[in-house]
XYZ file of C-alpha atoms in Angstrom:
559
model
C -0.003 0.005 -0.011
C 2.855 2.399 0.790
C 4.422 1.579 -2.600
C 1.246 2.870 -4.278
C 2.041 6.349 -2.861
C 5.713 6.083 -3.743
C 6.975 5.187 -0.227
C 9.507 2.349 -0.399
C 11.842 3.058 2.492
C 12.088 5.121 5.681
C 13.452 8.181 3.866
C 10.466 8.124 1.486
C 8.157 7.921 4.497
C 9.756 10.850 6.307
C 9.661 12.932 3.130
C 5.977 12.069 2.486
C 4.745 15.418 3.697
C 1.213 16.319 4.796
C -1.050 17.995 2.263
C -2.862 19.915 5.028
C -3.499 20.014 8.748
C -6.605 19.815 10.914
C -6.397 22.039 13.968
C -7.594 20.003 16.930
C -5.339 21.920 19.329
C -8.261 23.579 21.087
C -9.029 21.235 24.030
C -12.423 22.002 25.534
C -14.814 20.833 28.177
C -18.128 19.398 26.950
C -19.975 22.396 28.367
C -17.895 24.764 26.168
C -18.657 23.134 22.831
C -20.508 25.089 20.122
C -21.968 23.838 16.838
C -19.745 24.094 13.780
C -16.355 24.172 15.519
C -13.534 21.653 15.403
C -12.509 20.714 18.936
C -10.952 18.120 21.216
C -12.390 16.806 24.437
C -10.950 14.310 26.921
C -13.873 12.116 28.062
C -14.807 8.773 29.463
C -17.059 6.357 27.602
C -20.213 6.010 29.723
C -22.081 3.850 27.223
C -21.542 2.533 23.684
C -23.974 0.687 21.477
C -24.077 -0.746 17.942
C -27.249 -0.814 15.854
C -28.064 -1.607 12.244
C -30.446 0.297 10.002
C -32.933 -1.359 7.571
C -30.499 -0.587 4.737
C -27.699 -2.536 6.416
C -25.717 0.462 7.708
C -23.972 0.029 11.078
C -24.223 2.967 13.477
C -22.062 3.197 16.605
C -23.276 5.597 19.256
C -21.441 6.443 22.390
C -22.148 8.657 25.380
C -19.023 10.574 26.393
C -18.682 12.378 29.720
C -16.271 14.755 31.428
C -16.643 16.738 34.632
C -18.845 19.333 32.967
C -21.396 17.193 31.091
C -22.080 14.559 28.501
C -22.224 14.478 24.662
C -23.161 11.872 22.126
C -20.698 10.675 19.453
C -21.669 8.849 16.274
C -19.699 6.709 13.788
C -20.919 4.888 10.683
C -19.826 1.406 9.448
C -16.964 1.128 11.941
C -18.208 -1.604 14.217
C -14.653 -2.329 15.532
C -14.841 0.954 17.455
C -17.192 -0.651 19.966
C -14.452 -3.158 20.840
C -11.801 -0.463 21.230
C -13.845 2.177 23.110
C -15.291 -0.014 25.818
C -17.335 1.406 28.700
C -15.154 3.150 31.256
C -12.258 3.867 28.878
C -10.935 7.475 28.763
C -9.729 8.929 25.491
C -9.310 12.056 23.418
C -12.029 12.767 20.870
C -11.490 15.331 18.105
C -13.960 16.355 15.423
C -16.670 18.626 14.278
C -19.430 19.621 16.682
C -22.707 19.105 14.869
C -26.299 19.953 15.682
C -29.074 17.370 15.335
C -32.633 18.016 14.173
C -33.591 17.962 17.848
C -31.065 20.823 18.448
C -28.814 18.512 20.352
C -25.058 18.930 19.871
C -23.046 15.731 19.076
C -19.664 14.745 17.623
C -19.983 13.471 14.083
C -17.428 10.753 13.293
C -14.720 12.060 15.639
C -11.151 10.910 15.647
C -10.329 9.150 18.876
C -7.104 8.335 20.669
C -6.414 6.489 23.901
C -3.452 8.264 25.505
C -1.623 6.284 28.134
C 1.155 7.135 30.624
C 1.484 10.745 29.572
C 2.383 9.864 25.959
C 2.003 12.637 23.428
C -1.086 12.430 21.282
C -0.644 12.245 17.537
C -4.223 12.067 16.228
C -5.968 14.472 18.627
C -5.396 17.534 20.754
C -2.941 19.124 18.377
C -2.324 20.367 14.831
C -2.918 16.968 13.127
C -1.299 16.175 9.720
C -3.546 14.938 6.903
C -1.764 13.029 4.122
C -2.644 12.078 0.539
C -4.218 8.616 1.013
C -4.744 5.437 -0.924
C -7.144 2.508 -0.570
C -6.441 0.730 2.719
C -3.992 3.370 3.942
C -5.438 6.324 5.864
C -3.772 9.363 7.369
C -4.119 7.688 10.744
C -2.069 4.717 9.566
C 0.483 7.005 7.932
C 0.833 8.988 11.178
C 1.467 5.724 13.114
C 4.203 4.767 10.619
C 5.824 8.192 10.632
C 5.866 8.327 14.443
C 7.364 4.838 14.632
C 10.130 5.780 12.130
C 10.928 8.954 14.058
C 11.172 7.064 17.325
C 13.977 5.020 15.763
C 15.921 8.333 15.537
C 17.100 7.943 11.929
C 20.309 9.755 11.099
C 19.449 12.881 9.062
C 22.575 14.561 7.753
C 22.230 18.333 7.448
C 23.650 19.553 4.145
C 22.756 23.225 4.048
C 25.560 25.303 5.645
C 24.674 26.556 9.122
C 25.309 30.167 8.092
C 22.697 29.981 5.335
C 20.112 28.434 7.723
C 20.820 31.162 10.277
C 20.676 33.970 7.680
C 17.232 32.912 6.557
C 15.875 31.846 9.931
C 15.392 28.205 8.836
C 15.312 25.141 11.111
C 17.898 22.367 10.741
C 16.836 19.197 8.967
C 15.934 17.064 11.978
C 13.784 19.783 13.509
C 12.085 20.495 10.132
C 11.241 16.819 9.532
C 9.709 16.587 13.028
C 7.769 19.854 12.683
C 6.415 19.142 9.215
C 4.755 16.001 10.530
C 3.999 16.839 14.188
C 4.307 20.574 14.720
C 3.576 21.994 18.170
C 1.931 25.029 16.551
C 1.248 26.725 13.233
C 4.490 28.815 13.431
C 6.713 25.699 13.617
C 4.798 24.066 10.766
C 5.258 27.134 8.586
C 8.956 27.260 9.452
C 9.359 23.654 8.328
C 7.519 24.507 5.142
C 9.861 27.404 4.444
C 12.868 25.206 5.008
C 11.776 22.577 2.476
C 10.658 25.179 -0.048
C 14.041 26.869 0.321
C 15.780 23.466 0.002
C 14.013 22.710 -3.296
C 14.960 26.101 -4.797
C 18.504 25.918 -3.384
C 19.077 22.490 -4.980
C 17.561 23.769 -8.237
C 19.923 26.702 -8.309
C 22.919 24.534 -7.573
C 21.926 22.215 -10.441
C 21.413 25.286 -12.689
C 24.776 26.758 -11.833
C 26.488 23.393 -12.369
C 24.902 23.224 -15.818
C 26.053 26.776 -16.492
C 29.614 25.953 -15.488
C 29.543 22.842 -17.717
C 28.363 24.991 -20.656
C 31.118 27.533 -19.956
C 33.667 24.736 -20.324
C 32.105 23.546 -23.615
C 33.358 24.944 -26.966
C 30.995 26.785 -29.245
C 31.530 28.606 -32.538
C 32.606 32.168 -32.045
C 30.523 34.311 -34.462
C 32.250 37.633 -34.908
C 30.448 40.970 -34.216
C 30.271 43.081 -37.365
C 29.067 46.378 -35.923
C 28.985 48.179 -39.305
C 26.850 45.405 -40.837
C 24.439 45.517 -37.866
C 24.114 49.312 -38.378
C 23.344 48.747 -42.055
C 20.708 46.147 -41.160
C 19.012 48.448 -38.646
C 19.067 51.313 -41.107
C 17.413 49.110 -43.787
C 14.453 48.183 -41.601
C 11.158 49.916 -42.354
C 10.799 50.724 -38.668
C 13.195 51.652 -35.833
C 13.950 49.132 -33.116
C 13.021 50.075 -29.556
C 15.793 50.666 -27.093
C 15.157 47.395 -25.359
C 15.217 45.561 -28.700
C 18.596 47.137 -29.433
C 19.897 46.298 -25.946
C 18.745 42.660 -26.281
C 20.316 42.392 -29.724
C 23.596 43.678 -28.401
C 23.543 41.165 -25.533
C 22.880 38.356 -27.967
C 25.582 39.206 -30.521
C 28.098 39.647 -27.703
C 27.241 36.119 -26.482
C 27.545 34.783 -30.052
C 31.055 36.163 -30.323
C 32.234 34.102 -27.307
C 33.727 30.592 -27.795
C 31.303 29.146 -25.227
C 27.586 28.385 -25.752
C 25.092 31.204 -25.173
C 22.167 30.115 -23.026
C 19.843 33.085 -22.954
C 16.126 33.767 -22.496
C 14.657 36.604 -24.585
C 11.405 37.701 -22.883
C 8.823 40.203 -24.090
C 5.111 40.598 -24.600
C 3.343 39.370 -27.713
C 4.117 41.879 -30.446
C 7.166 43.291 -28.763
C 9.455 42.301 -31.561
C 11.355 39.276 -30.281
C 11.432 37.551 -33.657
C 13.140 40.436 -35.514
C 15.906 40.488 -32.865
C 16.540 36.792 -33.270
C 16.272 37.157 -37.044
C 19.029 39.797 -37.166
C 21.256 37.521 -35.070
C 20.523 34.666 -37.446
C 21.545 36.858 -40.433
C 24.812 37.619 -38.699
C 25.420 33.870 -38.132
C 24.541 33.067 -41.761
C 26.851 35.736 -43.202
C 29.713 34.146 -41.225
C 28.956 30.650 -42.537
C 26.959 29.257 -39.654
C 23.522 27.647 -39.838
C 20.598 28.695 -37.597
C 17.607 26.657 -36.397
C 14.277 28.262 -35.330
C 12.205 25.683 -33.394
C 8.560 26.316 -32.454
C 6.192 23.986 -30.532
C 3.562 23.876 -33.326
C 3.563 23.901 -37.088
C 1.473 27.043 -37.229
C 3.970 29.020 -35.117
C 6.942 27.563 -37.065
C 5.352 28.686 -40.334
C 4.555 32.123 -38.847
C 8.210 32.639 -37.927
C 9.255 31.393 -41.358
C 7.031 33.867 -43.159
C 7.945 36.743 -40.884
C 11.647 36.046 -41.564
C 11.085 36.085 -45.340
C 9.496 39.560 -45.046
C 12.404 40.856 -43.058
C 14.909 39.393 -45.533
C 13.562 41.677 -48.301
C 14.685 44.691 -46.301
C 17.743 43.264 -44.576
C 19.362 41.438 -47.498
C 17.622 42.462 -50.712
C 20.577 41.570 -52.944
C 21.873 38.323 -51.518
C 19.428 36.442 -49.350
C 20.417 33.307 -47.468
C 18.606 30.072 -48.412
C 15.899 29.247 -45.834
C 13.910 26.125 -45.178
C 10.799 24.923 -43.295
C 10.643 21.441 -41.839
C 7.484 20.170 -40.062
C 5.637 16.924 -39.665
C 3.537 17.683 -42.790
C 6.454 18.331 -45.146
C 9.532 20.355 -46.081
C 10.091 23.404 -48.291
C 13.131 25.415 -49.387
C 13.071 29.071 -50.404
C 16.015 30.282 -52.473
C 17.032 33.809 -53.558
C 14.292 35.898 -55.240
C 11.598 34.064 -53.273
C 11.872 30.899 -55.384
C 10.036 28.316 -53.284
C 10.400 24.606 -53.896
C 8.658 21.796 -52.074
C 11.441 19.348 -51.376
C 11.292 15.680 -50.341
C 12.401 15.217 -46.758
C 15.528 13.183 -47.675
C 16.637 15.812 -50.212
C 15.919 18.619 -47.748
C 18.167 17.176 -45.067
C 20.823 16.349 -47.628
C 20.935 20.013 -48.594
C 20.956 21.048 -44.918
C 23.712 18.538 -44.199
C 25.750 20.039 -47.076
C 25.285 23.496 -45.608
C 23.124 24.743 -48.494
C 20.259 25.864 -46.235
C 21.376 28.662 -43.898
C 18.324 29.064 -41.720
C 15.918 26.210 -40.939
C 12.520 26.703 -39.265
C 10.479 23.852 -37.912
C 8.942 21.875 -35.087
C 10.434 18.847 -33.295
C 10.988 17.487 -36.827
C 14.327 19.355 -36.495
C 15.643 16.739 -34.062
C 14.378 13.664 -35.942
C 17.020 11.034 -36.901
C 16.941 12.174 -40.528
C 17.799 15.824 -39.663
C 21.317 16.937 -40.598
C 23.304 20.126 -40.325
C 26.820 20.954 -41.519
C 27.812 23.851 -39.296
C 25.057 24.602 -36.829
C 25.937 27.706 -34.793
C 22.703 29.197 -33.464
C 19.480 27.672 -32.169
C 16.350 29.715 -31.360
C 13.589 28.021 -29.300
C 10.148 29.664 -29.077
C 8.166 29.268 -25.873
C 10.089 26.295 -24.470
C 12.204 27.337 -21.514
C 12.860 23.729 -20.700
C 14.362 22.742 -24.038
C 16.818 20.542 -22.247
C 20.083 18.658 -22.414
C 18.697 15.652 -24.380
C 17.225 17.867 -27.137
C 20.518 19.833 -27.352
C 22.437 16.559 -27.580
C 20.061 15.459 -30.366
C 20.782 18.646 -32.335
C 24.526 18.241 -31.806
C 24.343 14.695 -33.107
C 22.659 15.990 -36.271
C 25.704 18.220 -36.920
C 28.444 16.853 -39.141
C 32.139 17.636 -38.911
C 31.513 20.529 -36.499
C 29.599 18.281 -34.096
C 32.192 18.586 -31.337
C 31.010 22.100 -30.695
C 27.777 23.092 -28.959
C 25.633 25.667 -30.809
C 24.456 28.839 -29.105
C 20.950 28.712 -27.678
C 18.315 31.450 -27.388
C 14.870 30.786 -25.885
C 12.073 33.184 -26.583
C 8.998 33.637 -24.373
C 5.997 35.928 -24.099
C 5.110 34.509 -20.693
C 5.400 37.360 -18.146
C 7.812 35.694 -15.763
C 9.231 38.091 -13.122
C 12.954 38.581 -13.344
C 13.477 37.221 -9.802
C 11.664 34.030 -10.678
C 13.645 33.625 -13.916
C 16.898 33.935 -11.950
C 15.665 31.415 -9.402
C 13.991 28.758 -11.528
C 15.950 29.303 -14.764
C 19.270 30.172 -13.100
C 21.220 28.583 -15.965
C 19.775 31.177 -18.382
C 20.943 34.723 -18.950
C 18.002 37.091 -19.375
C 17.260 39.756 -21.964
C 14.051 41.786 -21.625
C 12.091 43.657 -24.228
C 10.014 45.989 -22.166
C 8.564 48.252 -24.846
C 6.089 47.749 -27.665
C 7.126 49.078 -31.096
C 5.781 52.467 -32.053
C 2.147 52.444 -33.300
C 1.127 49.270 -31.498
C -2.168 49.549 -29.705
C -2.047 49.097 -25.962
C -3.423 45.916 -24.436
C -6.550 46.572 -22.333
C -7.236 44.242 -19.379
C -10.524 44.225 -17.596
C -12.103 42.179 -14.793
C -15.689 41.250 -15.456
C -17.992 40.478 -12.570
C -20.623 37.710 -12.840
C -23.298 40.392 -13.129
C -21.537 41.751 -16.245
C -21.136 38.420 -17.943
C -24.118 38.737 -20.281
C -22.956 42.212 -21.356
C -19.558 40.635 -22.233
C -21.244 37.861 -24.234
C -23.184 40.498 -26.183
C -19.909 42.355 -26.852
C -18.237 39.203 -28.184
C -21.191 38.423 -30.430
C -21.072 41.928 -31.960
C -17.309 41.711 -32.507
C -17.596 38.224 -34.065
C -20.310 39.422 -36.494
C -17.918 42.201 -37.540
C -15.362 39.552 -38.497
C -13.241 39.562 -35.369
C -12.298 36.637 -33.196
C -12.118 35.711 -29.530
C -10.354 33.270 -27.237
C -11.864 31.749 -24.122
C -9.144 30.297 -21.924
C -9.887 27.809 -19.085
C -7.519 26.421 -16.400
C -8.719 22.806 -16.764
C -9.282 20.494 -19.750
C -12.114 18.603 -18.162
C -14.009 18.534 -14.868
C -12.117 16.180 -12.635
C -11.374 15.992 -8.935
C -8.111 14.373 -10.007
C -7.021 17.722 -11.447
C -7.197 19.112 -7.920
C -5.941 16.007 -6.158
C -3.746 16.887 -3.220
C -0.108 16.016 -3.740
C 2.572 15.008 -1.246
C 4.350 18.374 -1.162
C 5.044 20.373 1.994
C 2.466 22.000 4.157
C -0.670 23.434 2.610
C -3.949 24.723 4.066
C -4.828 24.733 7.753
C -8.351 23.943 8.907
C -9.361 26.498 11.525
C -11.035 25.525 14.708
C -13.688 28.198 14.369
C -14.425 28.199 10.653
C -17.886 26.820 10.070
C -18.149 27.462 6.316
C -15.573 27.278 3.545
C -15.454 29.190 0.289
C -14.603 27.496 -2.972
C -12.831 28.484 -6.170
C -14.742 27.857 -9.355
C -12.354 26.368 -11.932
C -13.865 26.057 -15.445
C -12.853 23.311 -17.851
C -12.413 23.589 -21.607
C -14.856 20.761 -22.430
C -17.657 22.038 -20.197
C -17.298 25.630 -21.362
C -17.163 24.511 -25.029
C -20.474 22.639 -24.619
C -22.072 25.592 -22.783
C -20.872 28.319 -25.099
C -21.537 26.411 -28.343
C -24.986 25.113 -27.381
C -26.423 27.736 -25.073
C -24.559 31.097 -25.400
C -23.332 31.282 -29.006
C -25.280 28.677 -31.024
C -25.118 31.102 -33.963
C -21.291 31.369 -33.972
C -18.618 28.887 -35.083
C -16.731 27.704 -32.016
C -13.824 25.239 -31.832
C -12.133 23.521 -28.892
C -8.371 23.210 -28.482
C -6.416 21.602 -25.676
C -3.203 19.738 -25.000
C -4.586 16.238 -24.961
C -5.742 16.392 -28.603
C -3.764 14.731 -31.324
C -1.225 16.974 -33.122
C -3.067 16.803 -36.398
C -6.321 17.873 -34.781
C -4.646 20.827 -33.066
C -2.904 21.918 -36.240
C -6.175 21.735 -38.243
C -8.014 23.872 -35.694
C -5.240 26.416 -35.475
C -4.989 26.584 -39.271
C -8.749 27.170 -39.576
C -8.525 29.883 -36.946
C -5.651 31.578 -38.774
C -7.450 31.422 -42.138
C -10.746 32.842 -40.892
C -11.563 36.222 -42.371
C -11.191 38.963 -39.790
C -10.712 42.651 -39.364
C -7.855 44.590 -37.737
C -8.437 43.596 -34.095
C -7.781 39.781 -34.043
C -8.035 38.857 -30.429
C -9.918 39.919 -27.311
């Protein structure tokens, strides 16, 4: 049963953290209990009985008494309790105080614990850990196992330097393990949480820095900086670059000139001009004899980058344009000088690329297929994939011929608004370039929060815009309604149940499938609506995105 939750040894057990806590730390007398609260009483069993209903349900009812009064406790389908809680036995009882139809207070399915010889309670009278469970293994059973393991005093070697722990006010490992499972109060539980969150990020940064050091020791092609050529390219553009575009371009070409691989993230809003910055760098690489790869997660985006690059080439290199190619799952095409396009069989396409005839190749993951070949790959641009990792890089290097001993330079592009501090923490192996301005003439993005009362007004607005030839996206956090999507994981400390909270609020999370059915059948039956999500087959996704891109529309294309 423990193996089902990934626990195979004592360390796994100790690192199987609670998903939440129930606060049973308020110990009350019976006379102090009020409906709706979570509380603990220490009481003696005056009477306990088992009865069966007509439908076969077993109900256990006990009368519990302390020096201030008595209260009834009820359990369902747990007949063994009558053998454990015999008349005259004293125990702790923790649970929710409920109110019957007769306005009598009672404990509904309380947790019980017989505490002997001054032993510390683990299921009652404290902040009680609740774990992700599996069939036949409850939080109560997990608590017993964790307590047993901790009594054996396992050797836990602290690895974070004492100075770092002290500087951040973090507990040492043994204390943190104890307090994450059996905290004496909320403060110690939160301190343990902070320690393990810090530990995860600290390890991630160490791994990132190690990867960065390894890259710094790896050779890469040094692509010289031709400042005069860059000036000519900028002057030939039909629009001026923004200051942050120029700054990002300068950071990139400086990295390209070094004999070690660039590993940089270029971040900016949609429409901020990331592609033109990468395109200019690709032109510099091509003019010095190095090939460039532009990889996008979908065929639509790969084709969009390909077409954008062709437009820029007419301004940047009108006389002598580098040969470009597009390779996706649906086929390959080569564009030569003077916009001469030729659909090319895949084998011939990669033969030309392997001979160095194609200078800039756009595509999807088809670029790292076994048949892909490059002669002198120097620059790789990845769109919206921060985690394009070591294995994919190795695959690209394997596709490189005689120059395969060198690692190409890598540039990731993202429109996701990740804060700088988070980039430095989670993507510490990446240098960061930011495009913080939109090009001149771009309309500002308007963001509004719509209350439920305004929803119909918004639907009317969308319908008017759609009838005028414009389009809309509806984005949902879930693919389908499923409790599994919200299933509690085994990470460190999460919510605390309060002793005096009678009602809980809930967050409404909409799913793509449910919203698609509702919008297409009830709200917009007169409009064409499509559904797109990550579990669909690639061909289905590509077809829907292609249809969306081809749909006639006016100037404002998204809302």
